[in-house]
PDB file of C-alpha atoms in Angstrom:
ATOM      1  CA  UNK A   1      -0.284  -0.031  -0.843  1.00 93.00           C
ATOM      2  CA  UNK A   2       2.612   2.198   0.880  1.00 94.00           C
ATOM      3  CA  UNK A   3       4.697   1.165  -2.777  1.00 93.00           C
ATOM      4  CA  UNK A   4       6.945  -1.277  -1.115  1.00 94.00           C
ATOM      5  CA  UNK A   5       8.561  -3.783  -2.822  1.00 95.00           C
ATOM      6  CA  UNK A   6       8.867  -7.402  -0.037  1.00 97.00           C
ATOM      7  CA  UNK A   7      13.135  -9.112  -0.229  1.00 98.00           C
ATOM      8  CA  UNK A   8      13.205 -10.891   2.942  1.00 98.00           C
ATOM      9  CA  UNK A   9      10.683 -12.567   5.326  1.00 98.00           C
ATOM     10  CA  UNK A  10      10.070 -14.848   8.461  1.00 98.00           C
ATOM     11  CA  UNK A  11       7.494 -17.215   8.234  1.00 97.00           C
ATOM     12  CA  UNK A  12       6.342 -17.416  12.408  1.00 97.00           C
ATOM     13  CA  UNK A  13       4.118 -19.924  13.175  1.00 98.00           C
ATOM     14  CA  UNK A  14       1.812 -21.423  16.263  1.00 97.00           C
ATOM     15  CA  UNK A  15       0.492 -24.912  16.286  1.00 97.00           C
ATOM     16  CA  UNK A  16      -1.410 -27.462  18.109  1.00 97.00           C
ATOM     17  CA  UNK A  17       0.510 -30.099  17.253  1.00 93.00           C
ATOM     18  CA  UNK A  18      -2.257 -32.907  19.620  1.00 92.00           C
ATOM     19  CA  UNK A  19      -4.789 -31.399  17.942  1.00 94.00           C
ATOM     20  CA  UNK A  20      -3.740 -31.044  14.459  1.00 95.00           C
ATOM     21  CA  UNK A  21      -1.997 -33.414  11.725  1.00 95.00           C
ATOM     22  CA  UNK A  22       1.245 -31.352  10.763  1.00 95.00           C
ATOM     23  CA  UNK A  23       1.386 -32.452   7.625  1.00 96.00           C
ATOM     24  CA  UNK A  24      -1.327 -29.239   8.091  1.00 97.00           C
ATOM     25  CA  UNK A  25       0.907 -26.560   9.029  1.00 96.00           C
ATOM     26  CA  UNK A  26       3.059 -28.119   6.171  1.00 96.00           C
ATOM     27  CA  UNK A  27       0.781 -26.602   3.317  1.00 97.00           C
ATOM     28  CA  UNK A  28       0.283 -23.921   5.530  1.00 96.00           C
ATOM     29  CA  UNK A  29       3.738 -23.111   5.374  1.00 97.00           C
ATOM     30  CA  UNK A  30       3.417 -24.041   1.238  1.00 97.00           C
ATOM     31  CA  UNK A  31       1.100 -21.807   0.121  1.00 96.00           C
ATOM     32  CA  UNK A  32       3.033 -19.266   2.238  1.00 96.00           C
ATOM     33  CA  UNK A  33       5.708 -20.075   0.675  1.00 96.00           C
ATOM     34  CA  UNK A  34       3.854 -19.915  -2.458  1.00 97.00           C
ATOM     35  CA  UNK A  35       3.270 -16.465  -2.038  1.00 96.00           C
ATOM     36  CA  UNK A  36       6.155 -15.126  -1.076  1.00 97.00           C
ATOM     37  CA  UNK A  37       7.865 -16.637  -4.532  1.00 97.00           C
ATOM     38  CA  UNK A  38       4.932 -14.633  -6.686  1.00 97.00           C
ATOM     39  CA  UNK A  39       5.650 -11.651  -4.468  1.00 96.00           C
ATOM     40  CA  UNK A  40       9.662 -12.180  -5.820  1.00 96.00           C
ATOM     41  CA  UNK A  41      10.205 -12.303  -1.455  1.00 97.00           C
ATOM     42  CA  UNK A  42      12.077 -14.351  -0.221  1.00 97.00           C
ATOM     43  CA  UNK A  43      12.147 -16.586   2.795  1.00 97.00           C
ATOM     44  CA  UNK A  44      15.115 -16.771   5.069  1.00 97.00           C
ATOM     45  CA  UNK A  45      13.456 -18.501   8.146  1.00 96.00           C
ATOM     46  CA  UNK A  46      10.626 -18.238  10.843  1.00 96.00           C
ATOM     47  CA  UNK A  47       9.733 -19.375  14.107  1.00 96.00           C
ATOM     48  CA  UNK A  48       7.022 -22.323  15.142  1.00 96.00           C
ATOM     49  CA  UNK A  49       5.595 -22.532  18.573  1.00 97.00           C
ATOM     50  CA  UNK A  50       3.219 -24.737  19.763  1.00 96.00           C
ATOM     51  CA  UNK A  51      -0.287 -23.136  20.649  1.00 96.00           C
ATOM     52  CA  UNK A  52      -3.399 -23.977  20.949  1.00 95.00           C
ATOM     53  CA  UNK A  53      -4.399 -22.938  18.191  1.00 94.00           C
ATOM     54  CA  UNK A  54      -3.132 -22.658  14.061  1.00 95.00           C
ATOM     55  CA  UNK A  55      -2.118 -18.963  13.615  1.00 97.00           C
ATOM     56  CA  UNK A  56       0.555 -17.831  10.982  1.00 97.00           C
ATOM     57  CA  UNK A  57       2.165 -14.836   9.518  1.00 96.00           C
ATOM     58  CA  UNK A  58       4.934 -13.414   8.194  1.00 97.00           C
ATOM     59  CA  UNK A  59       7.317 -11.000   9.338  1.00 97.00           C
ATOM     60  CA  UNK A  60       8.851  -8.913   6.026  1.00 96.00           C
ATOM     61  CA  UNK A  61      10.934  -6.380   5.153  1.00 97.00           C
ATOM     62  CA  UNK A  62      11.900  -4.789   2.483  1.00 96.00           C
ATOM     63  CA  UNK A  63      12.328  -1.354  -0.017  1.00 96.00           C
ATOM     64  CA  UNK A  64      10.521   1.743  -0.522  1.00 94.00           C
ATOM     65  CA  UNK A  65      12.045   4.954  -3.050  1.00 92.00           C
ATOM     66  CA  UNK A  66      12.098   7.410   0.417  1.00 93.00           C
ATOM     67  CA  UNK A  67      10.898   9.992  -3.324  1.00 90.00           C
ATOM     68  CA  UNK A  68       7.884   7.849  -4.414  1.00 90.00           C
ATOM     69  CA  UNK A  69       5.881   6.621  -1.493  1.00 94.00           C
ATOM     70  CA  UNK A  70       3.192   6.007  -0.918  1.00 95.00           C
ATOM     71  CA  UNK A  71       1.255   7.564   2.048  1.00 96.00           C
ATOM     72  CA  UNK A  72      -2.619   7.282   3.258  1.00 96.00           C
ATOM     73  CA  UNK A  73      -2.462  11.220   3.237  1.00 96.00           C
ATOM     74  CA  UNK A  74      -2.942  13.716   0.411  1.00 96.00           C
ATOM     75  CA  UNK A  75      -5.896  12.841  -1.289  1.00 97.00           C
ATOM     76  CA  UNK A  76      -7.587  16.654  -2.930  1.00 97.00           C
ATOM     77  CA  UNK A  77     -10.644  18.474  -4.076  1.00 98.00           C
ATOM     78  CA  UNK A  78     -11.687  16.470  -7.062  1.00 98.00           C
ATOM     79  CA  UNK A  79      -9.563  13.691  -6.879  1.00 98.00           C
ATOM     80  CA  UNK A  80     -12.483  10.590  -7.742  1.00 98.00           C
ATOM     81  CA  UNK A  81     -11.449   7.430  -5.252  1.00 98.00           C
ATOM     82  CA  UNK A  82     -10.324   3.955  -7.413  1.00 98.00           C
ATOM     83  CA  UNK A  83     -11.176  -0.131  -5.369  1.00 98.00           C
ATOM     84  CA  UNK A  84      -8.734  -3.008  -6.872  1.00 98.00           C
ATOM     85  CA  UNK A  85     -11.018  -5.329  -4.846  1.00 98.00           C
ATOM     86  CA  UNK A  86     -14.647  -6.340  -4.141  1.00 98.00           C
ATOM     87  CA  UNK A  87     -16.033  -6.097  -0.348  1.00 98.00           C
ATOM     88  CA  UNK A  88     -17.373  -8.415   1.481  1.00 98.00           C
ATOM     89  CA  UNK A  89     -14.157 -11.459   2.489  1.00 98.00           C
ATOM     90  CA  UNK A  90     -15.985 -11.149   6.881  1.00 98.00           C
ATOM     91  CA  UNK A  91     -19.391 -11.419   5.236  1.00 98.00           C
ATOM     92  CA  UNK A  92     -18.252 -14.807   3.117  1.00 98.00           C
ATOM     93  CA  UNK A  93     -15.875 -16.492   5.332  1.00 97.00           C
ATOM     94  CA  UNK A  94     -18.632 -15.292   8.786  1.00 97.00           C
ATOM     95  CA  UNK A  95     -21.479 -18.170   5.699  1.00 98.00           C
ATOM     96  CA  UNK A  96     -18.413 -20.472   5.762  1.00 97.00           C
ATOM     97  CA  UNK A  97     -18.594 -21.041   9.257  1.00 95.00           C
ATOM     98  CA  UNK A  98     -22.264 -21.446   9.249  1.00 95.00           C
ATOM     99  CA  UNK A  99     -22.855 -23.863   6.669  1.00 96.00           C
ATOM    100  CA  UNK A 100     -23.871 -21.920   4.065  1.00 96.00           C
ATOM    101  CA  UNK A 101     -21.758 -20.287   1.514  1.00 96.00           C
ATOM    102  CA  UNK A 102     -22.124 -21.126  -1.945  1.00 97.00           C
ATOM    103  CA  UNK A 103     -19.413 -22.502  -3.669  1.00 97.00           C
ATOM    104  CA  UNK A 104     -19.491 -18.684  -6.314  1.00 97.00           C
ATOM    105  CA  UNK A 105     -19.291 -17.410  -3.363  1.00 97.00           C
ATOM    106  CA  UNK A 106     -16.292 -19.798  -1.644  1.00 98.00           C
ATOM    107  CA  UNK A 107     -14.497 -19.312  -4.711  1.00 97.00           C
ATOM    108  CA  UNK A 108     -14.511 -15.847  -5.717  1.00 97.00           C
ATOM    109  CA  UNK A 109     -13.845 -14.840  -1.812  1.00 97.00           C
ATOM    110  CA  UNK A 110     -10.997 -17.248  -1.742  1.00 97.00           C
ATOM    111  CA  UNK A 111      -9.264 -15.825  -5.440  1.00 96.00           C
ATOM    112  CA  UNK A 112     -10.139 -12.253  -3.885  1.00 96.00           C
ATOM    113  CA  UNK A 113      -7.904 -12.994  -1.046  1.00 96.00           C
ATOM    114  CA  UNK A 114      -4.766 -15.718  -2.427  1.00 96.00           C
ATOM    115  CA  UNK A 115      -4.208 -12.474  -5.065  1.00 96.00           C
ATOM    116  CA  UNK A 116      -1.350 -10.506  -4.122  1.00 96.00           C
ATOM    117  CA  UNK A 117      -2.529  -6.295  -4.829  1.00 96.00           C
ATOM    118  CA  UNK A 118       1.798  -6.406  -5.996  1.00 96.00           C
ATOM    119  CA  UNK A 119       0.114  -6.051  -9.174  1.00 97.00           C
ATOM    120  CA  UNK A 120      -1.854  -2.766  -8.180  1.00 97.00           C
ATOM    121  CA  UNK A 121       0.914  -1.359  -6.340  1.00 96.00           C
ATOM    122  CA  UNK A 122       2.867  -0.838  -9.675  1.00 96.00           C
ATOM    123  CA  UNK A 123       0.062   0.562 -11.259  1.00 97.00           C
ATOM    124  CA  UNK A 124      -0.468   3.315  -8.639  1.00 97.00           C
ATOM    125  CA  UNK A 125       3.324   3.830  -9.230  1.00 96.00           C
ATOM    126  CA  UNK A 126       3.895   4.465 -12.839  1.00 96.00           C
ATOM    127  CA  UNK A 127       0.689   6.673 -13.094  1.00 97.00           C
ATOM    128  CA  UNK A 128       1.329   8.998  -9.898  1.00 96.00           C
ATOM    129  CA  UNK A 129      -1.131   8.507  -7.099  1.00 97.00           C
ATOM    130  CA  UNK A 130      -1.807  11.653  -4.415  1.00 98.00           C
ATOM    131  CA  UNK A 131      -2.744   8.845  -1.442  1.00 98.00           C
ATOM    132  CA  UNK A 132      -3.402   5.004  -1.008  1.00 98.00           C
ATOM    133  CA  UNK A 133      -4.354   2.772   1.230  1.00 98.00           C
ATOM    134  CA  UNK A 134      -5.319  -1.141   0.752  1.00 97.00           C
ATOM    135  CA  UNK A 135      -8.826  -2.509   3.119  1.00 98.00           C
ATOM    136  CA  UNK A 136      -8.941  -4.482   6.004  1.00 97.00           C
ATOM    137  CA  UNK A 137     -10.095  -4.687   9.208  1.00 97.00           C
ATOM    138  CA  UNK A 138     -11.676  -1.158   9.900  1.00 98.00           C
ATOM    139  CA  UNK A 139     -13.335  -2.160   5.919  1.00 98.00           C
ATOM    140  CA  UNK A 140     -13.734   0.058   3.191  1.00 98.00           C
ATOM    141  CA  UNK A 141     -15.535   3.173   5.546  1.00 98.00           C
ATOM    142  CA  UNK A 142     -12.685   2.771   7.956  1.00 98.00           C
ATOM    143  CA  UNK A 143      -9.243   2.869   6.513  1.00 98.00           C
ATOM    144  CA  UNK A 144     -11.215   6.064   3.309  1.00 98.00           C
ATOM    145  CA  UNK A 145     -11.656   7.404   7.855  1.00 98.00           C
ATOM    146  CA  UNK A 146      -7.720   7.178   7.866  1.00 97.00           C
ATOM    147  CA  UNK A 147      -7.669   9.073   4.352  1.00 98.00           C
ATOM    148  CA  UNK A 148      -9.224  12.446   5.446  1.00 97.00           C
ATOM    149  CA  UNK A 149      -6.922  15.000   6.280  1.00 95.00           C
ATOM    150  CA  UNK A 150      -8.552  18.492   7.258  1.00 95.00           C
ATOM    151  CA  UNK A 151     -10.585  20.437   3.954  1.00 96.00           C
ATOM    152  CA  UNK A 152     -11.617  17.670   2.967  1.00 98.00           C
ATOM    153  CA  UNK A 153     -14.166  14.941   2.390  1.00 98.00           C
ATOM    154  CA  UNK A 154     -15.590  11.744   1.151  1.00 98.00           C
ATOM    155  CA  UNK A 155     -18.374  11.066  -1.709  1.00 98.00           C
ATOM    156  CA  UNK A 156     -19.274   7.851  -1.848  1.00 97.00           C
ATOM    157  CA  UNK A 157     -21.791   6.354  -4.385  1.00 98.00           C
ATOM    158  CA  UNK A 158     -22.873   2.419  -2.868  1.00 97.00           C
ATOM    159  CA  UNK A 159     -23.963   1.088  -6.069  1.00 96.00           C
ATOM    160  CA  UNK A 160     -20.349   1.341  -7.517  1.00 97.00           C
ATOM    161  CA  UNK A 161     -18.481  -0.788  -5.241  1.00 97.00           C
ATOM    162  CA  UNK A 162     -18.129  -3.943  -5.582  1.00 97.00           C
ATOM    163  CA  UNK A 163     -19.264  -7.420  -4.090  1.00 97.00           C
ATOM    164  CA  UNK A 164     -17.827 -11.178  -4.102  1.00 97.00           C
ATOM    165  CA  UNK A 165     -20.826 -13.049  -4.660  1.00 95.00           C
ATOM    166  CA  UNK A 166     -23.882 -13.666  -3.182  1.00 97.00           C
ATOM    167  CA  UNK A 167     -22.235 -10.848  -0.074  1.00 98.00           C
ATOM    168  CA  UNK A 168     -25.643  -8.583  -0.318  1.00 98.00           C
ATOM    169  CA  UNK A 169     -27.766 -11.495   0.436  1.00 97.00           C
ATOM    170  CA  UNK A 170     -26.558 -13.030   3.370  1.00 98.00           C
ATOM    171  CA  UNK A 171     -25.493  -9.666   5.204  1.00 98.00           C
ATOM    172  CA  UNK A 172     -29.237  -9.525   5.030  1.00 97.00           C
ATOM    173  CA  UNK A 173     -29.398 -13.418   6.712  1.00 96.00           C
ATOM    174  CA  UNK A 174     -27.571 -11.155   9.585  1.00 96.00           C
ATOM    175  CA  UNK A 175     -23.719 -13.230   8.990  1.00 97.00           C
ATOM    176  CA  UNK A 176     -22.669 -10.495   9.705  1.00 97.00           C
ATOM    177  CA  UNK A 177     -19.299 -10.026  11.401  1.00 97.00           C
ATOM    178  CA  UNK A 178     -18.920  -8.326  14.943  1.00 96.00           C
ATOM    179  CA  UNK A 179     -16.278  -6.142  13.653  1.00 97.00           C
ATOM    180  CA  UNK A 180     -18.417  -4.399  11.661  1.00 97.00           C
ATOM    181  CA  UNK A 181     -20.948  -3.514  13.445  1.00 97.00           C
ATOM    182  CA  UNK A 182     -17.968  -2.098  16.094  1.00 97.00           C
ATOM    183  CA  UNK A 183     -16.223  -0.154  13.344  1.00 98.00           C
ATOM    184  CA  UNK A 184     -20.092   1.707  11.483  1.00 98.00           C
ATOM    185  CA  UNK A 185     -20.383   2.782  15.668  1.00 98.00           C
ATOM    186  CA  UNK A 186     -16.550   3.134  16.083  1.00 97.00           C
ATOM    187  CA  UNK A 187     -17.596   6.205  12.487  1.00 98.00           C
ATOM    188  CA  UNK A 188     -21.555   7.039  12.812  1.00 97.00           C
ATOM    189  CA  UNK A 189     -20.462  10.402  14.487  1.00 97.00           C
ATOM    190  CA  UNK A 190     -18.756  11.217  11.233  1.00 97.00           C
ATOM    191  CA  UNK A 191     -20.663   9.295   8.258  1.00 98.00           C
ATOM    192  CA  UNK A 192     -23.387  10.352   6.863  1.00 97.00           C
ATOM    193  CA  UNK A 193     -25.771   8.817   4.681  1.00 97.00           C
ATOM    194  CA  UNK A 194     -29.066   9.344   1.959  1.00 95.00           C
ATOM    195  CA  UNK A 195     -32.601   8.339   3.201  1.00 93.00           C
ATOM    196  CA  UNK A 196     -32.492   4.338   0.785  1.00 94.00           C
ATOM    197  CA  UNK A 197     -28.940   4.056   2.490  1.00 97.00           C
ATOM    198  CA  UNK A 198     -29.593   0.408   4.512  1.00 97.00           C
ATOM    199  CA  UNK A 199     -28.784  -1.412   7.073  1.00 97.00           C
ATOM    200  CA  UNK A 200     -27.146  -3.709   4.464  1.00 98.00           C
ATOM    201  CA  UNK A 201     -24.794  -1.172   2.838  1.00 98.00           C
ATOM    202  CA  UNK A 202     -23.101  -0.235   5.868  1.00 98.00           C
ATOM    203  CA  UNK A 203     -22.620  -3.802   6.709  1.00 98.00           C
ATOM    204  CA  UNK A 204     -20.874  -4.336   3.660  1.00 98.00           C
ATOM    205  CA  UNK A 205     -19.247  -1.030   4.058  1.00 98.00           C
ATOM    206  CA  UNK A 206     -17.458  -1.879   7.528  1.00 98.00           C
ATOM    207  CA  UNK A 207     -17.275  -4.980   6.659  1.00 98.00           C
ATOM    208  CA  UNK A 208     -13.503  -6.214   8.121  1.00 98.00           C
ATOM    209  CA  UNK A 209     -11.295  -7.337   4.881  1.00 98.00           C
ATOM    210  CA  UNK A 210      -7.996 -10.072   4.601  1.00 96.00           C
ATOM    211  CA  UNK A 211      -6.147  -9.661   2.098  1.00 96.00           C
ATOM    212  CA  UNK A 212      -8.355  -6.660   1.008  1.00 97.00           C
ATOM    213  CA  UNK A 213      -7.433  -4.538  -1.952  1.00 97.00           C
ATOM    214  CA  UNK A 214      -5.786  -0.970  -2.588  1.00 98.00           C
ATOM    215  CA  UNK A 215      -7.971   2.498  -2.097  1.00 98.00           C
ATOM    216  CA  UNK A 216      -6.765   5.064  -3.475  1.00 98.00           C
ATOM    217  CA  UNK A 217      -7.849   8.884  -4.557  1.00 98.00           C
ATOM    218  CA  UNK A 218      -5.913   9.378  -8.479  1.00 98.00           C
ATOM    219  CA  UNK A 219      -6.445  13.185 -10.502  1.00 98.00           C
ATOM    220  CA  UNK A 220      -9.276  12.722 -12.263  1.00 98.00           C
ATOM    221  CA  UNK A 221      -7.397  13.174 -15.511  1.00 98.00           C
ATOM    222  CA  UNK A 222      -5.016  10.113 -14.635  1.00 98.00           C
ATOM    223  CA  UNK A 223      -8.062   7.626 -14.265  1.00 98.00           C
ATOM    224  CA  UNK A 224      -7.980   6.426 -17.327  1.00 98.00           C
ATOM    225  CA  UNK A 225      -4.016   5.591 -17.087  1.00 98.00           C
ATOM    226  CA  UNK A 226      -4.699   4.149 -14.508  1.00 98.00           C
ATOM    227  CA  UNK A 227      -8.134   1.903 -14.747  1.00 98.00           C
ATOM    228  CA  UNK A 228      -5.734   1.003 -17.945  1.00 97.00           C
ATOM    229  CA  UNK A 229      -3.148  -0.311 -16.673  1.00 98.00           C
ATOM    230  CA  UNK A 230      -4.458  -2.111 -13.602  1.00 97.00           C
ATOM    231  CA  UNK A 231      -6.339  -4.108 -15.880  1.00 97.00           C
ATOM    232  CA  UNK A 232      -3.306  -4.476 -18.426  1.00 97.00           C
ATOM    233  CA  UNK A 233      -1.792  -5.571 -15.006  1.00 96.00           C
ATOM    234  CA  UNK A 234      -4.721  -8.874 -14.628  1.00 95.00           C
ATOM    235  CA  UNK A 235      -6.282  -6.182 -11.359  1.00 96.00           C
ATOM    236  CA  UNK A 236      -9.812  -8.081 -12.665  1.00 89.00           C
ATOM    237  CA  UNK A 237     -11.830  -5.211 -10.106  1.00 90.00           C
ATOM    238  CA  UNK A 238     -10.257  -1.719 -10.241  1.00 94.00           C
ATOM    239  CA  UNK A 239     -13.273   0.876 -10.380  1.00 96.00           C
ATOM    240  CA  UNK A 240     -14.361   4.594  -9.380  1.00 98.00           C
ATOM    241  CA  UNK A 241     -16.526   4.525  -6.499  1.00 98.00           C
ATOM    242  CA  UNK A 242     -16.220   7.599  -5.237  1.00 98.00           C
ATOM    243  CA  UNK A 243     -14.874  11.000  -4.916  1.00 98.00           C
ATOM    244  CA  UNK A 244     -13.046  13.511  -3.139  1.00 98.00           C
ATOM    245  CA  UNK A 245     -14.693  16.499  -1.579  1.00 97.00           C
ATOM    246  CA  UNK A 246     -14.547  19.825   0.168  1.00 94.00           C
ATOM    247  CA  UNK A 247     -18.369  19.522   1.618  1.00 89.00           C
ATOM    248  CA  UNK A 248     -18.357  19.681   4.905  1.00 94.00           C
ATOM    249  CA  UNK A 249     -14.737  17.943   5.166  1.00 96.00           C
ATOM    250  CA  UNK A 250     -14.116  15.641   7.957  1.00 96.00           C
ATOM    251  CA  UNK A 251     -17.537  13.304   7.144  1.00 97.00           C
ATOM    252  CA  UNK A 252     -18.027  10.230   4.969  1.00 98.00           C
ATOM    253  CA  UNK A 253     -20.724  10.390   2.504  1.00 98.00           C
ATOM    254  CA  UNK A 254     -23.022   7.826   1.240  1.00 98.00           C
ATOM    255  CA  UNK A 255     -25.292   7.828  -1.745  1.00 96.00           C
ATOM    256  CA  UNK A 256     -27.179   4.722  -2.710  1.00 91.00           C
TER     257      UNK A 256
END
């Protein structure tokens, strides 16, 4: 999200060796290794401990040119907001836990989570954007809130937000993670939504994402080039979802 290139990584894992077969841990490490290879980074070691629940992560070291760092501050009035992955991961995984998720929804969610932001970040660096962040645990609105600076507001169009298959349906069934509700309660004072924006819409916009996409503020004249470059690099979901404004600075406006 900041334009960095990963160089080396360390595995960090906890695993219940008395409860689960070690071949599962082997598969976890293999999956991480495959993604590191795709990211063109090198695994140089790691540390594994016995734990009651399986946990896995990577401690990554990388490089970024000091004059090419992408920051989450820098959006300008008139900029367009571009999102590079669909929303709904938290809702789909909640449906999976409830054994209610369709195979299409599962496949689409897994494909989204498996997709690195490498190509999207490269496109942003090539074209030049004013601000960039990734969409993860605080949901789209939470990370958009982090991009606010004095003098600006954001306006997003709900009907332009890309969603994973069945995400809206499952949200309407109440299959919404608790994190989405906590995100909304925290952000509520800074949100203004038009009549017609539903509670389900707000659940989708605050849904915590695992391996979510990039959220970018870019000058209007660069939007066509950015979307074209994203498509050329295989980013399937690049889409304009709103814009940066000046009315009521500090607010996020949601249109239906």
